[in-house]
mmCIF file of C-alpha atoms and ligand atoms in Angstrom:
data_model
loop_
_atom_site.group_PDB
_atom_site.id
_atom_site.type_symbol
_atom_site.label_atom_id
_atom_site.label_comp_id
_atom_site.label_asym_id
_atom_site.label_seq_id
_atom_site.Cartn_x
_atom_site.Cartn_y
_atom_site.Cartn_z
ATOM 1 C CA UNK A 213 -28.002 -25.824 7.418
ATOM 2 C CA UNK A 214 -28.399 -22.538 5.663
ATOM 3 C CA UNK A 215 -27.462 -21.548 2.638
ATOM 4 C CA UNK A 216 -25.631 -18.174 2.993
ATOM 5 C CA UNK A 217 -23.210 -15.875 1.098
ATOM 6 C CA UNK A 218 -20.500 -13.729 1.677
ATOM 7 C CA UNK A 219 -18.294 -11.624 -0.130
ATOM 8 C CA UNK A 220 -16.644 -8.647 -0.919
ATOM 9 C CA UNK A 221 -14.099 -6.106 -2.227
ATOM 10 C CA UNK A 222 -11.674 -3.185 -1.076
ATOM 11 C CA UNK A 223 -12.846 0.329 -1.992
ATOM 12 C CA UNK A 224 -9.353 1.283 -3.577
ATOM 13 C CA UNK A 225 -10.998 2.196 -7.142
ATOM 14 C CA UNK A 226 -13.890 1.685 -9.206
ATOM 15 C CA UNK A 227 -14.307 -2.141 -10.100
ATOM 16 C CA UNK A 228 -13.380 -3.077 -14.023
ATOM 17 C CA UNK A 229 -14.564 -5.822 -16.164
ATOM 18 C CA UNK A 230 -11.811 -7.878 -14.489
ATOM 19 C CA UNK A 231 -14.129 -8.199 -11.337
ATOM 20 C CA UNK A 232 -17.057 -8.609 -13.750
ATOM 21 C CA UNK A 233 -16.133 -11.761 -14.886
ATOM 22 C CA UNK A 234 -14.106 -12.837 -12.523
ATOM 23 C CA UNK A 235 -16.863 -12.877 -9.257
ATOM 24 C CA UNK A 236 -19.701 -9.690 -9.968
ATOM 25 C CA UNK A 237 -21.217 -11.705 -12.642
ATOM 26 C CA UNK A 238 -21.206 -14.825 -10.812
ATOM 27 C CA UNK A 239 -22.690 -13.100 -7.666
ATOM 28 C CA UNK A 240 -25.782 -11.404 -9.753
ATOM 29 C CA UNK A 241 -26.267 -15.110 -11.241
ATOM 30 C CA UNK A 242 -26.075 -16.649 -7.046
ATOM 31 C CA UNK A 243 -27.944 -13.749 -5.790
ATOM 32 C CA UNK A 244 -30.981 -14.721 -8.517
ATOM 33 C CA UNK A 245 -30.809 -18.603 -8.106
ATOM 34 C CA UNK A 246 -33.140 -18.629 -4.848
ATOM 35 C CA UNK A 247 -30.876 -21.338 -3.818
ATOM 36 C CA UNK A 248 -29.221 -19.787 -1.027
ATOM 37 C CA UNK A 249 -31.122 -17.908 1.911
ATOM 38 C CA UNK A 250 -29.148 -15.304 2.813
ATOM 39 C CA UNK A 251 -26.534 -12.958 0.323
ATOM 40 C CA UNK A 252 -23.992 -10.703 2.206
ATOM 41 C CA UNK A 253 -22.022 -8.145 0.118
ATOM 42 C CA UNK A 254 -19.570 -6.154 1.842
ATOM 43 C CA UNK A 255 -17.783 -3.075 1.130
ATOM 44 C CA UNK A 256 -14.000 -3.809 2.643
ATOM 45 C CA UNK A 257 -13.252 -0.102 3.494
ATOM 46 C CA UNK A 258 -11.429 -1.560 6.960
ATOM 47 C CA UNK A 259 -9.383 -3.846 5.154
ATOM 48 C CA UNK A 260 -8.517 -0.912 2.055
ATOM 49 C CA UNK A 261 -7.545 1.012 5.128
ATOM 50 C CA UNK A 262 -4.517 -1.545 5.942
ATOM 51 C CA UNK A 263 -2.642 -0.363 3.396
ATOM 52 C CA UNK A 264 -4.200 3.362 2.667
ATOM 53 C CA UNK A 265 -3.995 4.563 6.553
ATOM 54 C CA UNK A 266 -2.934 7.903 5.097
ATOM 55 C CA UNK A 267 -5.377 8.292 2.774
ATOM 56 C CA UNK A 268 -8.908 7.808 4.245
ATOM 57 C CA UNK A 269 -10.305 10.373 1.705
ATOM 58 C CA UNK A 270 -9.404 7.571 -1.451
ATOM 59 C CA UNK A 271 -11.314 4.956 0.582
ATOM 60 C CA UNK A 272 -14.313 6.880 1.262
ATOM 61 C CA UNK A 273 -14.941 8.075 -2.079
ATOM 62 C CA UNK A 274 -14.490 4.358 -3.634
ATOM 63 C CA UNK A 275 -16.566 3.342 -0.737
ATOM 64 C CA UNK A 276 -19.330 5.156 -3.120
ATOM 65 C CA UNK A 277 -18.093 3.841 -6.347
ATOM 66 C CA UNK A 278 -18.050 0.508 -5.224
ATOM 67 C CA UNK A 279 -21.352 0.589 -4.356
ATOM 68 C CA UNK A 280 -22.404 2.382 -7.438
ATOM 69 C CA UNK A 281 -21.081 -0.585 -9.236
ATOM 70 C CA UNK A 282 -22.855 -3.456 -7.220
ATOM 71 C CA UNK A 283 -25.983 -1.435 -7.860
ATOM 72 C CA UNK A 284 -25.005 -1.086 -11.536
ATOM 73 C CA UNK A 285 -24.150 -4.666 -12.556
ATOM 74 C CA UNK A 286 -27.486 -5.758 -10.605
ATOM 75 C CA UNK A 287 -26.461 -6.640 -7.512
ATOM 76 C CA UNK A 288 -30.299 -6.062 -5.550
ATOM 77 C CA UNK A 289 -30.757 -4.852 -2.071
ATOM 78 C CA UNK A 290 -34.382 -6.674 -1.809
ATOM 79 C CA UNK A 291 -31.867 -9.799 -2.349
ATOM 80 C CA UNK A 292 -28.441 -8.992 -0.783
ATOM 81 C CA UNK A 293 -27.583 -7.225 2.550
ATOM 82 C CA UNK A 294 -25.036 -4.764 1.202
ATOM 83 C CA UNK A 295 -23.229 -3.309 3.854
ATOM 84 C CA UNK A 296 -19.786 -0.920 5.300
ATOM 85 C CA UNK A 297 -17.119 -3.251 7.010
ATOM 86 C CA UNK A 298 -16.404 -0.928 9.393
ATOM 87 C CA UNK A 299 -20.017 -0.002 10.596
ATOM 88 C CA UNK A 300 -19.613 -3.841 11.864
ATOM 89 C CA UNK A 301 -17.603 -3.699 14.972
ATOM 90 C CA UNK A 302 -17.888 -7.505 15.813
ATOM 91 C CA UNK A 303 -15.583 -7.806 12.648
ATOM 92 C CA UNK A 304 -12.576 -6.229 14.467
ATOM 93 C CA UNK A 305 -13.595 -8.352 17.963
ATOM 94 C CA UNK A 306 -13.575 -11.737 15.917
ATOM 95 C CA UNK A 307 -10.179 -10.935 14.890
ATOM 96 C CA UNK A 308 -8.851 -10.699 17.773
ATOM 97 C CA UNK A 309 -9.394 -13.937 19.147
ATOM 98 C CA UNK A 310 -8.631 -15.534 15.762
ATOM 99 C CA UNK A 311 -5.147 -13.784 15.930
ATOM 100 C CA UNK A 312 -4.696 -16.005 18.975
ATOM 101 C CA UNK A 313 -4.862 -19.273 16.152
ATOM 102 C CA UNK A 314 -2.713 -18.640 13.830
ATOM 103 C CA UNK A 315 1.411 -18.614 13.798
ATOM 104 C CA UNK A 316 3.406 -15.289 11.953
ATOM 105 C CA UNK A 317 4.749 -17.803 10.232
ATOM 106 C CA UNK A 318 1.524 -18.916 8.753
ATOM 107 C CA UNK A 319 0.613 -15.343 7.749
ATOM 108 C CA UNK A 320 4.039 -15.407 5.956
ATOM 109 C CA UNK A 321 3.445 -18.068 4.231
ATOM 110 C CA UNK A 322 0.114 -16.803 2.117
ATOM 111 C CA UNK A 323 1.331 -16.519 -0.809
ATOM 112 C CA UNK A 324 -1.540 -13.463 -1.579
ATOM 113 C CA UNK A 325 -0.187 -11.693 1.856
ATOM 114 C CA UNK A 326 3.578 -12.299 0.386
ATOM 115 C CA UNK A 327 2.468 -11.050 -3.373
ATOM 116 C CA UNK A 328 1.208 -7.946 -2.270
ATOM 117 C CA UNK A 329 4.231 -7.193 -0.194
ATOM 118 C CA UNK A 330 5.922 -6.999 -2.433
ATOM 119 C CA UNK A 331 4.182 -5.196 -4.652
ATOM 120 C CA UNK A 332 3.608 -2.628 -2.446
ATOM 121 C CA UNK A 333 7.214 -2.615 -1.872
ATOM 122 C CA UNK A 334 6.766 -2.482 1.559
ATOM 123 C CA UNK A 335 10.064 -4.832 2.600
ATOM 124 C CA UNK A 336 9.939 -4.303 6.299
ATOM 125 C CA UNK A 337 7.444 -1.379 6.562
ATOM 126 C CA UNK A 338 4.546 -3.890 6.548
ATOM 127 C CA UNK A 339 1.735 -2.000 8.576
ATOM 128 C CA UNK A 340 0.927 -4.789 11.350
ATOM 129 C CA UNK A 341 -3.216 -4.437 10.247
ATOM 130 C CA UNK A 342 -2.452 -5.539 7.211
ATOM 131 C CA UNK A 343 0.127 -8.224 7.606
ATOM 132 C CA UNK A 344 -3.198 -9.540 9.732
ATOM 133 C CA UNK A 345 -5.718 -9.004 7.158
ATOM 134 C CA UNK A 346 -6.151 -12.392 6.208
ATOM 135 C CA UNK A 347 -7.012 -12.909 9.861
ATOM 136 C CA UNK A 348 -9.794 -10.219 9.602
ATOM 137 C CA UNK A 349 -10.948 -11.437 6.222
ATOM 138 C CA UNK A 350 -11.854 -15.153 8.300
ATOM 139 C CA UNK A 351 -13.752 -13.048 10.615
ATOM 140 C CA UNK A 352 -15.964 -11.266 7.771
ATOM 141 C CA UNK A 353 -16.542 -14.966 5.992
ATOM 142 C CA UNK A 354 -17.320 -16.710 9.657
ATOM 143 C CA UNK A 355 -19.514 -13.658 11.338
ATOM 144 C CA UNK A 356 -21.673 -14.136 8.550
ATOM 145 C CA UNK A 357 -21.686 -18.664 9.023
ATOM 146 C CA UNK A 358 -20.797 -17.947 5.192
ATOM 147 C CA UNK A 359 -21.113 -21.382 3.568
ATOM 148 C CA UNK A 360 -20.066 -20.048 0.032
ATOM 149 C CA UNK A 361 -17.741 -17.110 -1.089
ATOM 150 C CA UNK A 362 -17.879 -16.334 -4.828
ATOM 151 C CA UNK A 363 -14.833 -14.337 -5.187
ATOM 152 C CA UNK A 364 -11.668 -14.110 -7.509
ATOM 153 C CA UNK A 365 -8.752 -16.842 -7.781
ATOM 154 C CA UNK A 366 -6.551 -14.509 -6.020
ATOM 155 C CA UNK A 367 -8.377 -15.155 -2.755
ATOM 156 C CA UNK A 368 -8.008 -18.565 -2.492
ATOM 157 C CA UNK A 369 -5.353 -18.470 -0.155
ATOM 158 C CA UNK A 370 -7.643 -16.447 2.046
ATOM 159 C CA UNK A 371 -10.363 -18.783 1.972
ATOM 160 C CA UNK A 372 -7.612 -21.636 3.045
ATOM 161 C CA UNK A 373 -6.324 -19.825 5.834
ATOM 162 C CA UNK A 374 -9.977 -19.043 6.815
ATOM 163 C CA UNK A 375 -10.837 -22.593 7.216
ATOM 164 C CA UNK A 376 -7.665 -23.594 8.997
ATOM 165 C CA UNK A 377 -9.105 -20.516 11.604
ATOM 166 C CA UNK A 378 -12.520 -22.577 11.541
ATOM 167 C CA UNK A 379 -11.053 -26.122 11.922
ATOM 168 C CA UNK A 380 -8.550 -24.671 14.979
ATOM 169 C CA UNK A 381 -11.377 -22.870 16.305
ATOM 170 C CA UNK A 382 -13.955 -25.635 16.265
ATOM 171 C CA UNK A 383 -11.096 -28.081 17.551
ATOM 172 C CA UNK A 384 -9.908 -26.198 20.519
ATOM 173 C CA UNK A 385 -13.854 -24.549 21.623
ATOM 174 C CA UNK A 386 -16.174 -26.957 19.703
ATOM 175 C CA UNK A 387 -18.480 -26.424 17.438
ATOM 176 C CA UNK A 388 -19.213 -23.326 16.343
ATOM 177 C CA UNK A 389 -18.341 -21.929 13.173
ATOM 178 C CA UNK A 390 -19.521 -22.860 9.477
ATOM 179 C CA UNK A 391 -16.630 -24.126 7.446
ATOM 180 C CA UNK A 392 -16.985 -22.164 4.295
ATOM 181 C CA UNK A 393 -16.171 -22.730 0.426
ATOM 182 C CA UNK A 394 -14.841 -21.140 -2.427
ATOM 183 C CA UNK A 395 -17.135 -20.792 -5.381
ATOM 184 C CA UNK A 396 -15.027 -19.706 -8.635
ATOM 185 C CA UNK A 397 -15.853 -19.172 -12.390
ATOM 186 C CA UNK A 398 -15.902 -22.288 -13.892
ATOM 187 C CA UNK A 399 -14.385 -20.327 -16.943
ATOM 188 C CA UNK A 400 -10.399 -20.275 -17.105
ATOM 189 C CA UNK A 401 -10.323 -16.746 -19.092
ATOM 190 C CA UNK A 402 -13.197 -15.176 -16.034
ATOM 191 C CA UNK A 403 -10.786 -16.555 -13.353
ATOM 192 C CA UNK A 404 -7.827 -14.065 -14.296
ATOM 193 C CA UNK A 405 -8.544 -11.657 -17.074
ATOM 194 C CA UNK A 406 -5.409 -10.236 -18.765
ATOM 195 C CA UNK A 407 -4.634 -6.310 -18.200
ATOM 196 C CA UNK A 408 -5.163 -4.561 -22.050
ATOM 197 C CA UNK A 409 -1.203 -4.704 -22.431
ATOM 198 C CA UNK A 410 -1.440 -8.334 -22.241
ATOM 199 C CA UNK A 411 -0.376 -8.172 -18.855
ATOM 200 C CA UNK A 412 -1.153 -11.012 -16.420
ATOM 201 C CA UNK A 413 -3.663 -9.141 -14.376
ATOM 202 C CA UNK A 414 -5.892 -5.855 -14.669
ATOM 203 C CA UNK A 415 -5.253 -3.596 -12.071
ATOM 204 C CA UNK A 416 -5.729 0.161 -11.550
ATOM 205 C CA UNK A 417 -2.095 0.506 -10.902
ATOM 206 C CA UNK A 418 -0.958 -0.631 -14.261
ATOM 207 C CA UNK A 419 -3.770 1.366 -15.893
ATOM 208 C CA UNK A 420 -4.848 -1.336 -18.057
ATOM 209 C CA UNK A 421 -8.045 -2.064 -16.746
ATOM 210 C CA UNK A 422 -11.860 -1.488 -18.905
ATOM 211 C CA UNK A 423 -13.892 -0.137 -15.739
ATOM 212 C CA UNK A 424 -17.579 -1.237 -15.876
ATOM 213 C CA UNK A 425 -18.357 3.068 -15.589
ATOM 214 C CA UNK A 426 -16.242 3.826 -18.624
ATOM 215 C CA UNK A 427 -17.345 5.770 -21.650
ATOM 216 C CA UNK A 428 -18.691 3.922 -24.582
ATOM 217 C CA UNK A 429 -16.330 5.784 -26.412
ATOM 218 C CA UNK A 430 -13.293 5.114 -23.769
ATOM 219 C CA UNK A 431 -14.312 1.791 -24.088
ATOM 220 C CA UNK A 432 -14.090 1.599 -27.684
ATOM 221 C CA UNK A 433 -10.526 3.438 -27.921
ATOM 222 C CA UNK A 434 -8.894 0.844 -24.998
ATOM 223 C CA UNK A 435 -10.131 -2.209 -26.989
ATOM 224 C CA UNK A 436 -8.642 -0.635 -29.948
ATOM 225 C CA UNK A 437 -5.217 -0.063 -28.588
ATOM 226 C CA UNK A 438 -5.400 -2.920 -27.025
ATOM 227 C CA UNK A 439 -2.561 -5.115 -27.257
ATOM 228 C CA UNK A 440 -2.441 -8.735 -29.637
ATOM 229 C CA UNK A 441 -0.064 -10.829 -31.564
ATOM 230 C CA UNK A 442 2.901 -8.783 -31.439
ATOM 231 C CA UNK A 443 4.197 -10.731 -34.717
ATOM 232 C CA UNK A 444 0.974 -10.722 -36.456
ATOM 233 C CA UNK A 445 1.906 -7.146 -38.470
ATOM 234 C CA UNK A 446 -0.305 -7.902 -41.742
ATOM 235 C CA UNK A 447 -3.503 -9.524 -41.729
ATOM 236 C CA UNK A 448 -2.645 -12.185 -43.989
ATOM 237 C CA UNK A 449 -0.360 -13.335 -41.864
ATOM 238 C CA UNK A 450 -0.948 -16.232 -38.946
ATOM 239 C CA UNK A 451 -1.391 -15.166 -35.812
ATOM 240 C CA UNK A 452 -1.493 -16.121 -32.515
ATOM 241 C CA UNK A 453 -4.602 -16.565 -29.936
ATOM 242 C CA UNK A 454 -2.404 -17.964 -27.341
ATOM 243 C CA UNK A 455 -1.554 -15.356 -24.999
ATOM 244 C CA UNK A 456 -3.408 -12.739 -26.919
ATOM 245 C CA UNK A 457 -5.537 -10.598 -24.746
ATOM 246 C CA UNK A 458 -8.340 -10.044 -27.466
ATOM 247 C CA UNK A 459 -8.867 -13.571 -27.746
ATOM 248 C CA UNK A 460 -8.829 -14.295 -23.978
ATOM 249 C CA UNK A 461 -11.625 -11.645 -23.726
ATOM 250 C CA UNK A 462 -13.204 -13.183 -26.318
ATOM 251 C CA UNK A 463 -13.292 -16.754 -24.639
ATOM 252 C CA UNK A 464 -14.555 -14.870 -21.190
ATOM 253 C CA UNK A 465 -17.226 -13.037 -23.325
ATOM 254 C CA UNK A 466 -18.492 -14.461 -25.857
ATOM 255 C CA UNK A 467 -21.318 -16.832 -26.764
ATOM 256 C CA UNK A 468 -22.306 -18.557 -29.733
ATOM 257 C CA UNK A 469 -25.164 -15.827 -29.982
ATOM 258 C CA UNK A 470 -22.720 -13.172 -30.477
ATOM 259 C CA UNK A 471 -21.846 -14.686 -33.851
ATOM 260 C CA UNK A 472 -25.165 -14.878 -35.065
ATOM 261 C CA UNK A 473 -26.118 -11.216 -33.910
ATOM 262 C CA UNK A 474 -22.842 -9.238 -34.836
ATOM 263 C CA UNK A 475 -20.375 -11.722 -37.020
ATOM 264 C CA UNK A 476 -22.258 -14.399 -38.658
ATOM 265 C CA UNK A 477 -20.246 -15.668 -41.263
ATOM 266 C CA UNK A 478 -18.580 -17.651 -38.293
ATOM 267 C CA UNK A 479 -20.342 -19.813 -36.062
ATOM 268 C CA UNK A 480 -18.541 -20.073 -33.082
ATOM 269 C CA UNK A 481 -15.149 -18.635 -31.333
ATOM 270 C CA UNK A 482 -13.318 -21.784 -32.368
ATOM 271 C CA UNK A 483 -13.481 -20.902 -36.656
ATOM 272 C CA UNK A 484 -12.734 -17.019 -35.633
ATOM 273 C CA UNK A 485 -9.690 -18.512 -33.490
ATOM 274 C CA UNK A 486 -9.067 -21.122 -36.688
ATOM 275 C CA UNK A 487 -9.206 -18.351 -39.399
ATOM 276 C CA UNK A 488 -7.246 -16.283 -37.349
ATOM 277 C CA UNK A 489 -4.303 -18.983 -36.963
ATOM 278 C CA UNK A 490 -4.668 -19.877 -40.186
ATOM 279 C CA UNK A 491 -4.228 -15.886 -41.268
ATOM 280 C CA UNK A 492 -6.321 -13.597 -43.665
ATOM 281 C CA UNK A 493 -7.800 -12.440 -40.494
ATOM 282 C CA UNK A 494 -7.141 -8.739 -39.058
ATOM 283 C CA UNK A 495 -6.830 -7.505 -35.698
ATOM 284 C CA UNK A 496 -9.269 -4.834 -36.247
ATOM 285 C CA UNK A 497 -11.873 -6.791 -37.384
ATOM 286 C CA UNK A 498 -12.002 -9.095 -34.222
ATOM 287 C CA UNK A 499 -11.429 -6.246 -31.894
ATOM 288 C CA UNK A 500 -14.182 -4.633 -33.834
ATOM 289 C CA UNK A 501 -16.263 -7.528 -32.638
ATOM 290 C CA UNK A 502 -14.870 -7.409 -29.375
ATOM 291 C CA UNK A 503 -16.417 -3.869 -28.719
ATOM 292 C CA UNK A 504 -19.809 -5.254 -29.599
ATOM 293 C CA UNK A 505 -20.132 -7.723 -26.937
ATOM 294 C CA UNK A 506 -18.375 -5.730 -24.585
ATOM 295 C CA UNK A 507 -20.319 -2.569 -25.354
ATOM 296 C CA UNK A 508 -23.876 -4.779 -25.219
ATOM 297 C CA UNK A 509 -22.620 -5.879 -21.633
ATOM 298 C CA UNK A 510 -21.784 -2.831 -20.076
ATOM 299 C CA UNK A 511 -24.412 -0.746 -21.528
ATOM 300 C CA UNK A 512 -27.225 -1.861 -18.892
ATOM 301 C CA UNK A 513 -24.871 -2.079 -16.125
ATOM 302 C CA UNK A 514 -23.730 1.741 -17.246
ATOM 303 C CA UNK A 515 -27.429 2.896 -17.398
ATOM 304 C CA UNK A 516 -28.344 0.909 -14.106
ATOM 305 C CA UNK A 517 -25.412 3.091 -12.215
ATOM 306 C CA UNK A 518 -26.541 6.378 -13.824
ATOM 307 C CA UNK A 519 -29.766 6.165 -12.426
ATOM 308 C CA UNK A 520 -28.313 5.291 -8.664
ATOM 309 C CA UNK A 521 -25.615 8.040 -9.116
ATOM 310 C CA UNK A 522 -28.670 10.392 -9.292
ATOM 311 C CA UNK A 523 -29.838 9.012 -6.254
ATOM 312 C CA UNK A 524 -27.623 8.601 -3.923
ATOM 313 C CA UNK A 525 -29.497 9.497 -0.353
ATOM 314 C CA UNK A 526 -31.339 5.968 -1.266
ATOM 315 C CA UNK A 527 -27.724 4.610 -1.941
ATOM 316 C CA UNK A 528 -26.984 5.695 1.679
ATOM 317 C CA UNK A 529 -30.323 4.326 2.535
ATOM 318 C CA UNK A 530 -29.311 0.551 1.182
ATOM 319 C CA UNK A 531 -25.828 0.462 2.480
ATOM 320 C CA UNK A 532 -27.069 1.986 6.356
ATOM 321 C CA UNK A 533 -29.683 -0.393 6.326
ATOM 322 C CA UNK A 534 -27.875 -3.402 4.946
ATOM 323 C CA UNK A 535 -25.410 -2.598 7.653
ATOM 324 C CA UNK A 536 -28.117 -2.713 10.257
ATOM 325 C CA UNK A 537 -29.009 -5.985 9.546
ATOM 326 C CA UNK A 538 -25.606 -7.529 8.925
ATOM 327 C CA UNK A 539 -25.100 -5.828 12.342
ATOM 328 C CA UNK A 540 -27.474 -7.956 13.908
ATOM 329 C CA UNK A 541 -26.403 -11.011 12.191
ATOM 330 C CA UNK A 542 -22.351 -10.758 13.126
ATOM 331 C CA UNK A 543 -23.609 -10.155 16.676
ATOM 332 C CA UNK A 544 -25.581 -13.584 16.507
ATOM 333 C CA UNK A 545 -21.952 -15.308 15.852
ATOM 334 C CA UNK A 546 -19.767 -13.259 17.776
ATOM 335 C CA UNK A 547 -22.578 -14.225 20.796
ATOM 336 C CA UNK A 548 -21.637 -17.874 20.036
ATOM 337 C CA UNK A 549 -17.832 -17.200 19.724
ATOM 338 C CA UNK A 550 -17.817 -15.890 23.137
ATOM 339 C CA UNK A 551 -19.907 -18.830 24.801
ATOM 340 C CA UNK A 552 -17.907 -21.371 23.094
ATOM 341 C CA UNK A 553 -14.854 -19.463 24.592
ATOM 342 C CA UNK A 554 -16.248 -19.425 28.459
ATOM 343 C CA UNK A 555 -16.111 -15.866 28.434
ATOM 344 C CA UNK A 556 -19.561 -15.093 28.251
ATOM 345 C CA UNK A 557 -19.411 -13.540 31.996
ATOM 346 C CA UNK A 558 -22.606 -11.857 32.096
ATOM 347 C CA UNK A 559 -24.680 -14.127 30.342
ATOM 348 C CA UNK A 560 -24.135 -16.956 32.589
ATOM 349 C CA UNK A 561 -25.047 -14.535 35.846
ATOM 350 C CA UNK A 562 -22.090 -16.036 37.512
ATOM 351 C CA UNK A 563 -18.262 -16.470 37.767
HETATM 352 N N1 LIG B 838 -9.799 -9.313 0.022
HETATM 353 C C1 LIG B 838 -10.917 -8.966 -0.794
HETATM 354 C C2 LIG B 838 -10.390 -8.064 -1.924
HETATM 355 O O1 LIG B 838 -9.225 -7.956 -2.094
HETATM 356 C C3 LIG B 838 -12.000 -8.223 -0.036
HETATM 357 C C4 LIG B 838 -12.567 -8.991 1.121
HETATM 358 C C5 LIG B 838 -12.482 -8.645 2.429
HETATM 359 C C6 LIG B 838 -13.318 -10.194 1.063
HETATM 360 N N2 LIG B 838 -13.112 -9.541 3.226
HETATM 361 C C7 LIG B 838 -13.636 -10.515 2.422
HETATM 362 C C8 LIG B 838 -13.730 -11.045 0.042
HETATM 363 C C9 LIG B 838 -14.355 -11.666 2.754
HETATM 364 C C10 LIG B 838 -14.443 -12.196 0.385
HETATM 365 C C11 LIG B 838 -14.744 -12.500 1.729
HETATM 366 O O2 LIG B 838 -11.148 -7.476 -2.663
#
């Protein structure tokens, strides 16, 4: 069987270093392995479009910034397909016949689906295309006989309710689709990276997020405001790494080689965390250090995106061509979808 990924992300804003760690990295690192033979990268404008129907003109222009930032954090088009959701119209046709599998009650019950409802204080006004988006996101993952999906914790309800779709499917029209998995950062602090105001999660909404096209300076300022040990007031005091967003960062950041190249009188992240418990240890000095490693990440992944921004017709050029091929590929599946559902009428030249 091949080896084949699939993944992607709503255009609803630039991505920050919350998607960084949390899946982009991992992709880049998946994408360079050689180990799988296909990479699929899609650009969810449909699915931003659930919940943005009246404002097309915020999903176009992240449509571009989204891609700017694949492009930027080395996401490469001689390696992955990257492609527009909606140029694929198979997408929508899958869904359709998947809708037939799976109970309202079912979609009620995703927990993701149920989150964001809220949220989006929606109460009863939930737009029917998005109540059904986790129904639409099986159809991206199958269309593409995805057999990995490197994305953040937050989808994993998606990818369950995908292969419920895939079991029900195969069950009741044999089978056809590829029963997929979710590939997650095997570090805790990647998996959910803590808004700047210590919040549980960074999102645009809160406006607590680093974005991987920020500023060096912008970046700079955020880490120093951002927030720490509320109780730790002087620095000879002990503080607390628990729950601190510096030192989460830290642990999704950092390496042992940071220490030797920016902070050496400590070897590793566990004596900065020690001395830091143990007080004498200032915030600014380990948000100082912070910056470094942050700055020395983004700064080729800012430099990459420059140099697309200035040429965007080829940017066009990847993302029409990427969705020409994934085009061809969705068609493939939605071919076998159709046979495996007897209604295939004009291929079999008979009723
Ligand atoms: N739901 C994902 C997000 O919120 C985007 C997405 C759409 C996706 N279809 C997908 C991710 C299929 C992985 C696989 O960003």
């Amino acid at each position: 069987m091949k080896k084949i990924i699939l993944t992607g992300d709503r255009p609803t804003g630039r991505l920050h270093v919350g998607h960084y760690v949390g899946s982009l990295k991992g992709r880049v690192a998946l994408q360079n392995s050689g180990d799988f033979d296909e990479v699929y990268i899609m650009i969810a404008d449909a699915q931003a479009l659930t919940d943005n129907a009246e404002h097309p003109e915020k999903v176009r222009t992240n449509v571009k910034q989204v891609a700017l930032d694949y492009l930027g954090v080395g996401i490469d088009p001689e390696k992955s397909t990257i492609f527009i959701q909606s140029a694929i119209p198979e997408l929508p046709e899958l869904t359709t016949y998947y809708m037939n599998l799976v109970t309202v009650a079912r979609v009620q019950r995703n927990p993701t689906v149920k989150a964001e409802i809220q949220q989006k204080n929606f109460s009863s006004r939930v737009p029917v295309g998005f109540f059904c988006y986790p129904i639409s996101q099986a159809a991206d993952i199958t269309a593409f006989r995805a057999t990995a999906v490197p994305v953040g914790e937050d989808q994993m309800p998606m990818l369950e309710q995908c292969k419920e779709i895939v079991h029900k499917f195969n069950a009741t029209y044999g089978e056809t689709l590829t029963d997929p998995d979710i590939v997650l950062s095997s570090n805790k602090a990647c998996l959910r990276l803590p808004g700047l105001d210590g919040k549980a999660k960074m999102s645009k909404s809160l406006g607590n997020c680093i974005y991987l096209s920020d500023e060096p300076k912008d970046v700079e300022e955020k880490i120093r405001s951002m927030f720490t040990d509320p109780d730790h007031i002087r620095a000879d005091q002990p503080g607390r790494v628990e729950g601190n967003p510096v030192f989460t960062y830290l642990d999704a950041f950092c390496t042992d080689e940071h220490f030797v190249e920016f902070l050496p009188e400590y070897q590793n992240l566990d004596e900065l965390k020690a001395h830091y418990m143990r007080g004498g240890l200032g915030d600014v000095k380990v948000k100082r250090f912070l910056n470094q490693i942050v700055q020395e990440e983004l700064s080729p992944i800012r430099k990459r995106r420059a140099m697309w921004e200035q040429r965007l017709p080829d940017v066009l050029d990847i993302l029409r061509e990427g969705s020409r091929r994934a085009h061809e590929k969705a068609a493939e599946t939605l071919a076998d979808v159709r046979r495996a559902m007897r209604i295939d009428y004009f291929e079999q030249g008979s009723l």
